[in-house]
Coordinates of C-alpha atoms and ligand atoms in Angstrom, one line a residue:
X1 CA 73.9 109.0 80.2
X2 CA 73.5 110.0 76.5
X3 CA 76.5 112.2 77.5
X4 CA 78.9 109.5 79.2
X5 CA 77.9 107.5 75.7
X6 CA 78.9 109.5 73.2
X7 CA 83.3 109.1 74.0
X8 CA 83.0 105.3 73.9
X9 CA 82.9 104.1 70.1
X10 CA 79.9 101.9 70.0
X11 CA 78.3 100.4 67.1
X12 CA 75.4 102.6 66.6
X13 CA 73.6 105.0 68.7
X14 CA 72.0 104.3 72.2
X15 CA 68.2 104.0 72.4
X16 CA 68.3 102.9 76.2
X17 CA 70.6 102.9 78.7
X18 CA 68.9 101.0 82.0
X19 CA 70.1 99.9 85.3
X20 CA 71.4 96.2 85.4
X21 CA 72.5 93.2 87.5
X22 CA 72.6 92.6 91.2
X23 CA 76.6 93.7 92.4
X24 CA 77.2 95.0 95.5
X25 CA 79.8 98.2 94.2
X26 CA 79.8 99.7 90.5
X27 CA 76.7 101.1 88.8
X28 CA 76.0 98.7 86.1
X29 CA 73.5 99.7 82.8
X30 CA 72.6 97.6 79.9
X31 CA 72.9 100.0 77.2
X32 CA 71.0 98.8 73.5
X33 CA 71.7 100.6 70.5
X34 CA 69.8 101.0 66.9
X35 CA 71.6 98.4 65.5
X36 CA 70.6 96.5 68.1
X37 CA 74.7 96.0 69.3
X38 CA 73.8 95.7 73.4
X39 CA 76.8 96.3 75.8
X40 CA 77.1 97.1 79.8
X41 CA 78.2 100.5 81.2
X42 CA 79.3 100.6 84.6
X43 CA 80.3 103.6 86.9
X44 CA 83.3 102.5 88.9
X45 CA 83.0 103.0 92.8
X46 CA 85.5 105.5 93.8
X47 CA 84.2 103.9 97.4
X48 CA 85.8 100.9 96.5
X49 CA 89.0 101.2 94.5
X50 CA 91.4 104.7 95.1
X51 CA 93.4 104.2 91.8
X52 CA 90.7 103.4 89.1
X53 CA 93.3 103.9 86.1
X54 CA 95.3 101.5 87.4
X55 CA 92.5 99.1 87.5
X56 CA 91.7 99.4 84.3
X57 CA 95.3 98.6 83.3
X58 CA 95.1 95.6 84.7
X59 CA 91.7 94.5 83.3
X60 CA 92.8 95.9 80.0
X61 CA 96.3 93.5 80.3
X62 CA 94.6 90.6 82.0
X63 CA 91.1 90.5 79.2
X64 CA 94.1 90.6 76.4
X65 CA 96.0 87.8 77.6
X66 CA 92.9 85.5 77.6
X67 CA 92.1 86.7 74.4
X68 CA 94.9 85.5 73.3
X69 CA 94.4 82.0 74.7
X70 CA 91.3 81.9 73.2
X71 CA 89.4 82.8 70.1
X72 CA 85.8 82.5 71.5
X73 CA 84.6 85.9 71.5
X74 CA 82.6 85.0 74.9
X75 CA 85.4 83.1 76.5
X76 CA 86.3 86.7 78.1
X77 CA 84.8 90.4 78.9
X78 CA 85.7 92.8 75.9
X79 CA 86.7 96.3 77.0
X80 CA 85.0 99.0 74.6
X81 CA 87.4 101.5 73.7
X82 CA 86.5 105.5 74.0
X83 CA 86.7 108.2 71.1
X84 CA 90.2 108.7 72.2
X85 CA 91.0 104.7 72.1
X86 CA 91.8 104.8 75.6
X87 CA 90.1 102.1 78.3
X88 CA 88.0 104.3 80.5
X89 CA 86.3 107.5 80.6
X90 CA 86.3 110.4 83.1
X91 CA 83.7 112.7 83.1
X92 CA 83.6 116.9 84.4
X93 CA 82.6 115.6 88.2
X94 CA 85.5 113.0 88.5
X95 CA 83.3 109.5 88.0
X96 CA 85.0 106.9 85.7
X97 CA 83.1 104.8 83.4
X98 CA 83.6 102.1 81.3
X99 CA 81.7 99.7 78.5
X100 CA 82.2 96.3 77.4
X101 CA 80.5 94.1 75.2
X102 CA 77.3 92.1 76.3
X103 CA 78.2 88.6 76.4
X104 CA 75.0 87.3 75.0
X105 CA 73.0 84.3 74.8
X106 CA 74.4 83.8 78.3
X107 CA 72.6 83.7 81.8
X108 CA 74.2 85.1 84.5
X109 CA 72.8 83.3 88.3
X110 CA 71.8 84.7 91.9
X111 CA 71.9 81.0 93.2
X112 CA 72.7 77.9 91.3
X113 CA 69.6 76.4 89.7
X114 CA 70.8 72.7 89.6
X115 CA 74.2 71.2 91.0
X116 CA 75.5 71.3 87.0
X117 CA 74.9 75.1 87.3
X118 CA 78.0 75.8 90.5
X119 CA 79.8 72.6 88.8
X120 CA 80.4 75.1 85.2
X121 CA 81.2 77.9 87.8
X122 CA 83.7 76.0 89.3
X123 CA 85.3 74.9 86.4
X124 CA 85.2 78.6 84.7
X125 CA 87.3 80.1 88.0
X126 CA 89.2 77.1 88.6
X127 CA 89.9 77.6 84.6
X128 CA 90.6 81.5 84.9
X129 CA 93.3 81.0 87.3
X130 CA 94.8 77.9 85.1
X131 CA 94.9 80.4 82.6
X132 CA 96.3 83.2 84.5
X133 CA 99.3 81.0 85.2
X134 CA 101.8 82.5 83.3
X135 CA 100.8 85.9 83.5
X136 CA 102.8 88.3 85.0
X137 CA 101.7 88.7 88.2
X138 CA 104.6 91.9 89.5
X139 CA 102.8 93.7 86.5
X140 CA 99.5 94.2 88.5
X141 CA 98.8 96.7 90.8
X142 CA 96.7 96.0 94.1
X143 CA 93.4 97.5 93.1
X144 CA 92.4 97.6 96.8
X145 CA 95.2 96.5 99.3
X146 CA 94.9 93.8 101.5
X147 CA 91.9 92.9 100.4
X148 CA 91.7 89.2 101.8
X149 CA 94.5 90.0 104.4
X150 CA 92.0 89.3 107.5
X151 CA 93.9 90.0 110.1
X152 CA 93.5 93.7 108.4
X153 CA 89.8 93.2 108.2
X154 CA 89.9 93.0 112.0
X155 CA 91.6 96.1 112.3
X156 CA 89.7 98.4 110.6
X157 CA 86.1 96.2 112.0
X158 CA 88.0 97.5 115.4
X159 CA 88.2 100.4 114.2
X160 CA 85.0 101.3 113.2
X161 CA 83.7 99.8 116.6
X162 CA 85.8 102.7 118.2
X163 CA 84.3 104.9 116.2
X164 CA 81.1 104.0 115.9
X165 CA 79.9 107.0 113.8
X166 CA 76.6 106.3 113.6
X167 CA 75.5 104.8 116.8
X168 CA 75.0 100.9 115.8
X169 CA 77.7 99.2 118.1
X170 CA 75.2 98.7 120.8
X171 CA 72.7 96.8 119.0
X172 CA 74.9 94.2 117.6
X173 CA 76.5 92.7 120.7
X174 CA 75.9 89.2 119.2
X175 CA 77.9 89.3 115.9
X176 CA 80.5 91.3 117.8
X177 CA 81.3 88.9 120.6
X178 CA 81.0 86.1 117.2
X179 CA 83.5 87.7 115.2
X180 CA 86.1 88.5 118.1
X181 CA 86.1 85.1 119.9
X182 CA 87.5 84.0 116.0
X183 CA 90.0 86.5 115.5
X184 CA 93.2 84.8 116.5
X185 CA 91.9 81.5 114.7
X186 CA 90.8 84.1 111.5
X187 CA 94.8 84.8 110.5
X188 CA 95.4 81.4 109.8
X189 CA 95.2 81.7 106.1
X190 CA 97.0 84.7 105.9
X191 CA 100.0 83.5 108.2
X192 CA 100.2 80.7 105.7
X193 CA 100.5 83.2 102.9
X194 CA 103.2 85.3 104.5
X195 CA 105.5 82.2 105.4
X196 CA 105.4 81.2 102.2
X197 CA 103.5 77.5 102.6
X198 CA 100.5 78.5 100.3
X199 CA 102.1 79.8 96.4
X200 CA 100.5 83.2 95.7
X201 CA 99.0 82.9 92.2
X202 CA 97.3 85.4 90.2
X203 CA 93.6 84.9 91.7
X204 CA 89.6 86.8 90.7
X205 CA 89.0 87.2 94.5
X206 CA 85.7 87.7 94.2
X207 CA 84.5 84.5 92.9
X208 CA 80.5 84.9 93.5
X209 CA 78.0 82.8 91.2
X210 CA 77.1 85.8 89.6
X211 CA 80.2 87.0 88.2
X212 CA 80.3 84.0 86.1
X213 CA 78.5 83.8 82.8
X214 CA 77.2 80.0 81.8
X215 CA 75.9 79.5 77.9
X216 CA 72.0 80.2 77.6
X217 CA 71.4 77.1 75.6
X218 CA 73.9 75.0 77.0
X219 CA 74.8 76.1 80.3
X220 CA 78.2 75.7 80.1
X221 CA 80.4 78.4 81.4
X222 CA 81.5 80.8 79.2
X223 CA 83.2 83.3 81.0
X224 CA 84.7 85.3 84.4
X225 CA 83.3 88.5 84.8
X226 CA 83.9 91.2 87.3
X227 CA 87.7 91.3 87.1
X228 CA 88.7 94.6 89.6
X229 CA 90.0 92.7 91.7
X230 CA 92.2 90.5 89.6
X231 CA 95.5 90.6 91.9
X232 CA 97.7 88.1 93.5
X233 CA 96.1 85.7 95.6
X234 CA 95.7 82.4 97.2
X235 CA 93.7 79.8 95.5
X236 CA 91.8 79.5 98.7
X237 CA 90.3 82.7 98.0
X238 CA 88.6 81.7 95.1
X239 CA 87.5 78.4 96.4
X240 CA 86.3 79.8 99.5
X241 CA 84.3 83.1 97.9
X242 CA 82.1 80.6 96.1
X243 CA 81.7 77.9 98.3
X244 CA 80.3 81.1 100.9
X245 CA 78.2 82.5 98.2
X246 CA 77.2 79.4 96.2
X247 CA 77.3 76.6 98.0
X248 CA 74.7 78.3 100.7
X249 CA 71.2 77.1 101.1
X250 CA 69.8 80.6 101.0
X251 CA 70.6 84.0 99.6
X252 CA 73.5 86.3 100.9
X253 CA 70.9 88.4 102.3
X254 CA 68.3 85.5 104.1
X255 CA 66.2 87.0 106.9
X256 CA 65.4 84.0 108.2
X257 CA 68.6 82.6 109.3
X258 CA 66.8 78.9 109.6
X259 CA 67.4 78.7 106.2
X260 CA 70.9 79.2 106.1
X261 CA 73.3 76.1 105.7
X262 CA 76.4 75.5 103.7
X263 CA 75.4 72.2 101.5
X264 CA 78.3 70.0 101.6
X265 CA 77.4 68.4 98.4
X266 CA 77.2 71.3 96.8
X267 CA 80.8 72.2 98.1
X268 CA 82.1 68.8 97.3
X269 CA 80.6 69.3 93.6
X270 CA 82.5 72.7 93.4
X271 CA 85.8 70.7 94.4
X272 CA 85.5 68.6 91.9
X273 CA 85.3 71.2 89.3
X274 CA 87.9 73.6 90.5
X275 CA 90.9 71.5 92.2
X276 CA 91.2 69.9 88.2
X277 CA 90.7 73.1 86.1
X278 CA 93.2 75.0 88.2
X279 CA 96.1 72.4 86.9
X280 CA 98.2 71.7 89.4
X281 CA 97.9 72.7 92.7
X282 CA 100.2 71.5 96.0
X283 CA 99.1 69.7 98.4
X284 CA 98.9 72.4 101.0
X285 CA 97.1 74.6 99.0
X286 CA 94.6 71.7 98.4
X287 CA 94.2 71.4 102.0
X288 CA 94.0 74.7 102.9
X289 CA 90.8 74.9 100.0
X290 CA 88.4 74.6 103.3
X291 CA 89.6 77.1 105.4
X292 CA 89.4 79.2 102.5
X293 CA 85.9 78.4 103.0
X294 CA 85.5 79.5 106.3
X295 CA 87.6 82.5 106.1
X296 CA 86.0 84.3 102.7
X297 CA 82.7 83.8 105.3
X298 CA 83.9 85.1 108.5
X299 CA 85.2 87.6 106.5
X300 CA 82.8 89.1 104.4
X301 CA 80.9 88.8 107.6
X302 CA 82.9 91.4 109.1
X303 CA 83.1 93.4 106.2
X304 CA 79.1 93.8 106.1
X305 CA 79.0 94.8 109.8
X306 CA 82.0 97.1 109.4
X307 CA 79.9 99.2 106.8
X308 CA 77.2 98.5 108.7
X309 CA 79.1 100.4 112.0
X310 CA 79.9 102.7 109.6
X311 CA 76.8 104.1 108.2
X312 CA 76.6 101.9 105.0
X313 CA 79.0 103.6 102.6
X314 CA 80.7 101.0 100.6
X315 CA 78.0 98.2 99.9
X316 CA 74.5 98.9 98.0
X317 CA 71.9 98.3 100.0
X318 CA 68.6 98.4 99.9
X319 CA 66.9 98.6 102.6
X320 CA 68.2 100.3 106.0
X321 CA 69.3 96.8 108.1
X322 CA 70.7 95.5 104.7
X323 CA 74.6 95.1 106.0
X324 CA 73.3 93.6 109.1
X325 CA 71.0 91.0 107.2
X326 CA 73.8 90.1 105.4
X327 CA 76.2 89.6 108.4
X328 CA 73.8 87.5 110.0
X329 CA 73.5 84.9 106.9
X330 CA 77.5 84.7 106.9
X331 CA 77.8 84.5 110.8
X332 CA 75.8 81.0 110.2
X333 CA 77.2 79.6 107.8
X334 CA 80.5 80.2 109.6
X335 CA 79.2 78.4 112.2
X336 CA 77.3 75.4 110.1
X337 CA 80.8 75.5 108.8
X338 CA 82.6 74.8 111.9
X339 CA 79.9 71.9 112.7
X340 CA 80.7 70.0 109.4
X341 CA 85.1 70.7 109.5
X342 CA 85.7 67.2 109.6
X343 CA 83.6 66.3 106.5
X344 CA 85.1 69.5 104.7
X345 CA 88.4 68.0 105.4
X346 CA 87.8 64.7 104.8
X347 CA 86.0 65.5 101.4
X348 CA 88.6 67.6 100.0
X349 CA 91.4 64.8 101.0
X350 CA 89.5 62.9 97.9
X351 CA 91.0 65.5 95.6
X352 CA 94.8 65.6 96.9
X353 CA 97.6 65.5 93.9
Ligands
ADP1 P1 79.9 94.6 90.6 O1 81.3 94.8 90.8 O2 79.1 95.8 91.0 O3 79.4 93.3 91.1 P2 79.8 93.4 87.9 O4 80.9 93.7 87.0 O5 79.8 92.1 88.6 O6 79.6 94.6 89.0 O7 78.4 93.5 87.1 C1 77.2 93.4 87.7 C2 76.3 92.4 86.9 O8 76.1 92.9 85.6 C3 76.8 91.0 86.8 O9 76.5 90.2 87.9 C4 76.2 90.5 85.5 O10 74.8 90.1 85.8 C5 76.1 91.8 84.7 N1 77.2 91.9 83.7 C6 78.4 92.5 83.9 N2 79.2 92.5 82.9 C7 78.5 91.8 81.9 C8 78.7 91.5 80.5 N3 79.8 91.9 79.9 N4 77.7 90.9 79.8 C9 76.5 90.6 80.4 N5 76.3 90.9 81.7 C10 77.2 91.5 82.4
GN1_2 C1 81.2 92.6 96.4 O1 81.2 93.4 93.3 P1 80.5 92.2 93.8 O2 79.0 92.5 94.2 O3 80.6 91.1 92.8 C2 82.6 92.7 96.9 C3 83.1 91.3 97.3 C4 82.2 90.7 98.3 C5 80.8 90.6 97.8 C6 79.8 90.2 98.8 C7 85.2 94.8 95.2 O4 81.2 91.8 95.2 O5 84.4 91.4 97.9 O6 82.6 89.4 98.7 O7 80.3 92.0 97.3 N1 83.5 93.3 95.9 C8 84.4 94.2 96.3 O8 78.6 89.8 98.1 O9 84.5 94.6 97.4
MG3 MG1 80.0 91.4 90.6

């Protein structure tokens, strides 16, 4: 690590370097120096994202346009430049790395810890892509194609059920027979983004509670973090990622699946922080915020069982049934989801232009 450090110009020199956070992809370390300057180092997953420079253009063009929207020094991440002032480092073996600066006296949250808490989060995304507005969106490249294209997802899930490389297929009958007898109601969403009826708008698209920083003291949000995969979007994305994620009784990865359930206050409170901080959106796209909800769902639903199928190569995990776990607790919530449409519907009607 000592090595990776030394072509990134921090203030000081490193005393620790220790493994940080709860994502699901990059390897993240909180690195603290003798001056007591703290800042994050993260190895990029090559697993994830096949053109890591042009990533980091985009995080490095996206973090300097909010910058320039706002003085706050924690309003946005800060990218830590290398010895040879460039964005990134890659080392002898081909891994890329990257620092920014710690954004302190903030908490970042697994699960909200009152209603106030996924209220800020809503705000700071629903914020992010207000701000985002007028960037330019033909500038970015696609850091990982198709990402939220579901109809995609399918394929390769199909795919890897053809496949089936490490012998799983058999044992998950259940979730398979779930996730097919959805499939031609799945490409909804992206049918309405390829006709043009939903306005693609530069989006975070992976809007989890805990890529959101909220003020220590305050608990206001401060900041979006985790921007690889800053691309052009639907708003529904964004809505829908959180309202999976954070508006669930239970944590992503819930054994017991009796404690799964998709709180509709706490979705209605996350409506009523992003539909204004966003500015305006149309009509449509207001509507279509719920079956954002139950797409993001179904859909990171298949993506854990795909890389389950697959013999766990693109998610961490920790322990061996991890993927499937995590399946399970989005299969439900699908489902909880499709028991309370009506209410979904009929709440976010309240927040129509
Ligand atoms: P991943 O893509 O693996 O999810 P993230 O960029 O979200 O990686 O970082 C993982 C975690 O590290 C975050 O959830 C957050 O807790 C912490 N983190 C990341 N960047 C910062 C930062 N600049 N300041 C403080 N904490 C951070
Ligand atoms: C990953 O990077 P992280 O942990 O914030 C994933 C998201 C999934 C999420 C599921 C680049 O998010 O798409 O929704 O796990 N990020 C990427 O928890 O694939
Ligand atoms: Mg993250």
């Amino acid at each position: 690590m000592e090595r990776v450090l030394e072509h990134f110009s921090l203030l000081g020199r490193p005393l620790s370097c220790t493994p940080y956070g709860q994502g699901h992809i990059n390897l993240t370390f909180l690195v603290v120096t003798d001056t007591g300057r703290r800042y994050i180092l993260q190895r990029l997953s090559r697993a994830a994202f096949a053109d890591i420079p042009g990533l980091m253009r985009n995080i490095s063009a996206v973090t300097r346009f909010l910058a320039q929207q706002d003085p706050d020094p924690r309003s946005c991440l800060h990218l830590v430049p290398t010895t040879d002032a460039a964005d990134f480092y890659r080392d002898d073996s081909g891994e890329y790395w990257r620092v920014y600066d710690f954004v302190e006296d903030s908490i970042c949250l697994q699960a909200p810890e009152s209603p106030e808490d996924f209220y800020q989060s809503a705000v700071a995304f629903g914020h992010f892509q207000n701000q985002l507005r007028n960037f330019p969106a033909q500038t970015l490249c696609e850091t990982i194609p198709n990402f939220h294209n579901t109809p995609d997802r399918y394929r390769k899930f199909h795919l890897a059920m053809e496949a089936d490389p490490v012998g799983r297929l058999a044992s998950v009958e259940e979730e398979v027979q779930f996730l097919l007898s959805r499939e031609e109601e799945a490409g909804r969403l992206q049918r309405m983004r390829e006709s043009g009826e939903l306005p693609l708008r530069v989006t975070h698209n992976d809007t989890k509670l805990n890529n959101v920083m909220l003020d220590e003291v305050s608990r206001k949000a401060l900041c979006v973090i985790d921007l690889d995969t800053v691309m052009p979007g639907l708003a529904a994305y964004d809505f829908g990622d959180s309202v999976r994620f954070g508006a669930s009784t239970a944590a992503e990865d819930e054994k017991d699946l009796s404690k799964v359930e998709m709180s509709l206050e706490l979705y209605e409170i996350y409506a009523r922080g992003f539909v204004p901080a966003c500015g305006a959106l149309t009509e449509a796209e207001v509507e279509s915020l719920p079956l954002g909800a139950r797409t993001m769902t179904l859909e990171n639903g298949m993506r854990f069982l795909t890389d389950y199928l697959e013999g766990d190569h693109y998610y961490h995990i920790s322990r061996p049934e991890h993927n499937l776990d995590r399946c399970r607790t989005q299969l439900k919530l699908v489902s909880d989801m499709e028991r309370k449409w009506d209410r979904m519907m009929e709440i976010i009607r309240g927040f129509l232009p």
